[in-house]
C-alpha positions as a printed Julia matrix, in Angstrom:
223×3 Matrix{Float64}:
   9.28  -37.55  -90.44
  11.52  -37.32  -87.35
  12.11  -41.02  -86.77
  15.9   -40.62  -86.39
  15.66  -37.93  -83.71
  12.92  -39.88  -81.9
  15.19  -42.94  -81.85
  18.11  -40.88  -80.47
  15.92  -39.36  -77.77
  14.55  -42.74  -76.72
  18.06  -44.22  -76.67
  19.33  -41.44  -74.39
  16.19  -41.44  -72.19
  15.94  -45.14  -71.53
  19.28  -46.79  -72.4
  21.81  -44.16  -71.3
  20.47  -41.67  -68.77
  19.21  -43.99  -65.98
  22.36  -46.08  -66.06
  24.75  -43.1   -66.34
  23.08  -41.51  -63.3
  23.38  -44.75  -61.34
  27.07  -44.97  -62.27
  27.66  -41.33  -61.29
  25.74  -41.84  -58.06
  27.86  -44.83  -57.12
  31.05  -42.99  -58.07
  30.45  -39.66  -56.34
  28.04  -40.44  -53.51
  29.07  -44.01  -52.82
  32.82  -43.41  -53.08
  34.34  -39.95  -53.63
  32.01  -37.99  -51.34
  31.32  -40.84  -48.93
  33.61  -39.57  -46.11
  31.74  -36.26  -46.04
  28.19  -37.67  -46.0
  26.17  -39.24  -43.16
  26.72  -42.99  -43.49
  23.1   -43.89  -42.76
  21.84  -41.64  -45.6
  24.14  -42.66  -48.44
  21.87  -45.4   -49.78
  18.92  -42.99  -49.67
  20.87  -40.37  -51.64
  21.84  -42.89  -54.33
  18.28  -44.17  -54.52
  16.99  -40.61  -54.91
  19.4   -39.93  -57.8
  18.38  -43.16  -59.55
  14.64  -42.46  -59.17
  15.13  -38.87  -60.34
  16.88  -39.86  -63.56
  14.94  -43.05  -64.36
  12.33  -41.21  -66.42
  12.29  -38.05  -68.56
  10.41  -34.86  -67.78
   7.0   -34.59  -69.45
   5.97  -31.02  -68.61
   8.74  -28.4   -68.4
  10.24  -29.73  -71.64
   7.5   -27.88  -73.54
   8.78  -24.63  -72.07
  12.38  -25.5   -72.87
  11.45  -26.5   -76.43
   9.77  -23.15  -76.95
  12.85  -21.32  -75.61
  15.09  -23.18  -78.07
  12.67  -22.44  -80.97
  12.0   -26.15  -81.2
   9.53  -27.89  -83.45
   6.38  -28.16  -81.28
   4.87  -31.17  -83.07
   8.05  -33.2   -82.53
   8.15  -32.19  -78.85
   4.53  -33.23  -78.36
   5.04  -36.57  -80.14
   8.21  -37.31  -78.17
   6.61  -36.5   -74.81
   3.52  -38.58  -75.61
   5.71  -41.53  -76.57
   7.78  -41.16  -73.41
   4.6   -41.11  -71.33
   3.49  -44.4   -72.88
   6.89  -46.01  -72.33
   7.12  -44.71  -68.78
   4.01  -46.63  -67.74
   5.75  -49.97  -68.41
   9.48  -49.13  -68.15
   9.9   -46.86  -65.13
   9.31  -49.4   -62.35
  11.44  -52.2   -63.89
  14.39  -49.88  -64.58
  14.29  -48.4   -61.07
  13.88  -51.85  -59.55
  16.89  -53.16  -61.51
  19.19  -50.25  -60.65
  18.18  -50.16  -56.99
  18.68  -53.92  -56.82
  22.2   -53.58  -58.23
  22.81  -50.95  -55.56
  21.5   -53.31  -52.85
  18.79  -50.75  -52.03
  15.28  -51.98  -51.32
  12.25  -49.99  -52.44
   8.89  -51.84  -52.4
   7.52  -52.59  -55.85
   4.09  -51.37  -54.81
   5.61  -47.95  -54.1
   7.16  -47.81  -57.58
   3.91  -48.9   -59.26
   1.9   -46.47  -57.16
   4.13  -43.58  -58.25
   3.5   -44.47  -61.91
  -0.25  -44.67  -61.34
  -0.46  -41.38  -59.42
   1.79  -39.28  -61.64
   1.14  -40.73  -65.09
  -1.83  -43.07  -65.43
  -4.43  -41.08  -63.46
  -3.58  -37.67  -65.05
  -3.72  -39.21  -68.54
  -7.08  -40.82  -67.85
  -8.5   -37.57  -66.44
  -7.18  -35.6   -69.43
  -8.74  -38.04  -71.9
 -12.11  -37.96  -70.14
 -12.13  -34.15  -70.14
 -11.03  -34.04  -73.78
 -13.77  -36.39  -74.91
 -16.46  -34.57  -72.94
 -15.42  -31.13  -74.27
 -15.28  -32.37  -77.86
 -18.67  -34.03  -77.46
 -20.33  -30.92  -76.06
 -18.59  -28.08  -77.89
 -16.51  -29.5   -80.71
 -13.0   -28.6   -81.84
 -13.58  -24.86  -81.52
 -14.52  -25.08  -77.88
 -11.63  -27.45  -77.2
  -9.11  -25.08  -78.85
 -10.52  -22.12  -76.89
 -10.12  -23.96  -73.59
  -6.55  -24.96  -74.49
  -5.64  -21.32  -75.16
  -7.14  -20.34  -71.8
  -5.32  -23.09  -69.92
  -1.92  -22.64  -71.58
  -0.66  -19.83  -69.3
  -2.23  -21.53  -66.29
  -0.28  -24.73  -66.99
   3.0   -22.81  -66.88
   1.98  -21.14  -63.62
   1.08  -24.56  -62.18
   4.49  -25.99  -63.18
   6.35  -23.1   -61.59
   4.18  -23.38  -58.47
   5.08  -27.09  -58.26
   8.76  -26.18  -58.27
   8.24  -23.52  -55.61
   6.31  -25.95  -53.4
   8.89  -28.72  -53.83
  11.73  -26.45  -52.79
   9.58  -24.81  -50.12
   8.76  -28.1   -48.4
  12.48  -28.93  -48.35
  13.62  -25.41  -47.48
  14.84  -26.28  -43.99
  16.89  -29.2   -45.31
  18.43  -27.03  -48.03
  19.41  -24.31  -45.55
  20.64  -26.76  -42.92
  22.72  -28.93  -45.3
  24.04  -26.77  -48.14
  27.21  -28.83  -48.61
  25.22  -32.07  -48.96
  22.97  -30.38  -51.52
  26.07  -29.19  -53.41
  27.58  -32.69  -53.42
  24.32  -34.22  -54.7
  24.2   -31.58  -57.42
  27.55  -32.7   -58.85
  26.39  -36.03  -60.41
  23.13  -34.41  -61.5
  24.91  -31.62  -63.36
  27.39  -34.02  -65.0
  24.52  -36.27  -66.07
  22.57  -33.38  -67.59
  25.52  -31.99  -69.56
  26.66  -35.43  -70.69
  23.28  -36.67  -71.91
  22.17  -33.4   -73.5
  25.51  -33.06  -75.27
  25.44  -36.66  -76.47
  21.86  -36.38  -77.72
  22.55  -33.12  -79.58
  25.75  -34.49  -81.1
  24.1   -37.72  -82.31
  21.22  -35.77  -83.83
  23.49  -33.35  -85.67
  25.65  -36.23  -86.94
  22.52  -37.92  -88.29
  21.63  -34.74  -90.17
  18.84  -33.37  -87.96
  18.25  -29.63  -87.73
  18.52  -27.6   -84.51
  14.72  -27.21  -84.29
  14.47  -30.92  -83.38
  18.01  -31.61  -82.12
  17.63  -28.92  -79.44
  14.39  -30.26  -77.92
  15.73  -33.81  -78.25
  18.83  -32.89  -76.21
  16.74  -31.23  -73.5
  14.21  -34.08  -73.33
  17.03  -36.63  -73.36
  18.73  -35.04  -70.37
  15.56  -34.15  -68.47
  14.49  -35.71  -65.18
  11.0   -36.55  -63.93
  11.47  -34.4   -60.83
   7.89  -34.67  -59.56
């Protein structure tokens, strides 16, 4: 039903966003802001930007979709498809872009990140789903989902708090560096979300799917 919007989202997620972030990272961090950054950290900053944007978010986008009154079934389908693609595409894309930047990150580190953050959670979720359905059926499964729904949002927000908390000293000590790193991230988000929304509206898609598509297309796998 939503094949056009799914195609647009995949195009933005995997063919535009990683490469646009790499280009913006090279432009701003590797050139324009280079005189104001510690020379020994520049490659690390560019690598961080590339890794951040190489895959789409798979959690907070559900919250954003709800806020934009998005179509929940499309959002779920798009996120599930992105999860499947991420397993095979994340490491090669990151490896390619880091290689073009002359930055070395071990392949086992990239593969381990995919296993820890995607493969293992999916396997655990499927095991739990099958066991609940086998013991209590659809009714029990739906009841557990309703119970866990608010907890999942709390867990996501707690993850954000912890991520910023662990880096609190760095944020306070280097506010200008944080601000400079934020520039390519903000440009990337506005560019990709705007492009995704525009392409969807041109193709005739309604806001209920164009909105979530734009947010998913511009999202980053921040974990």
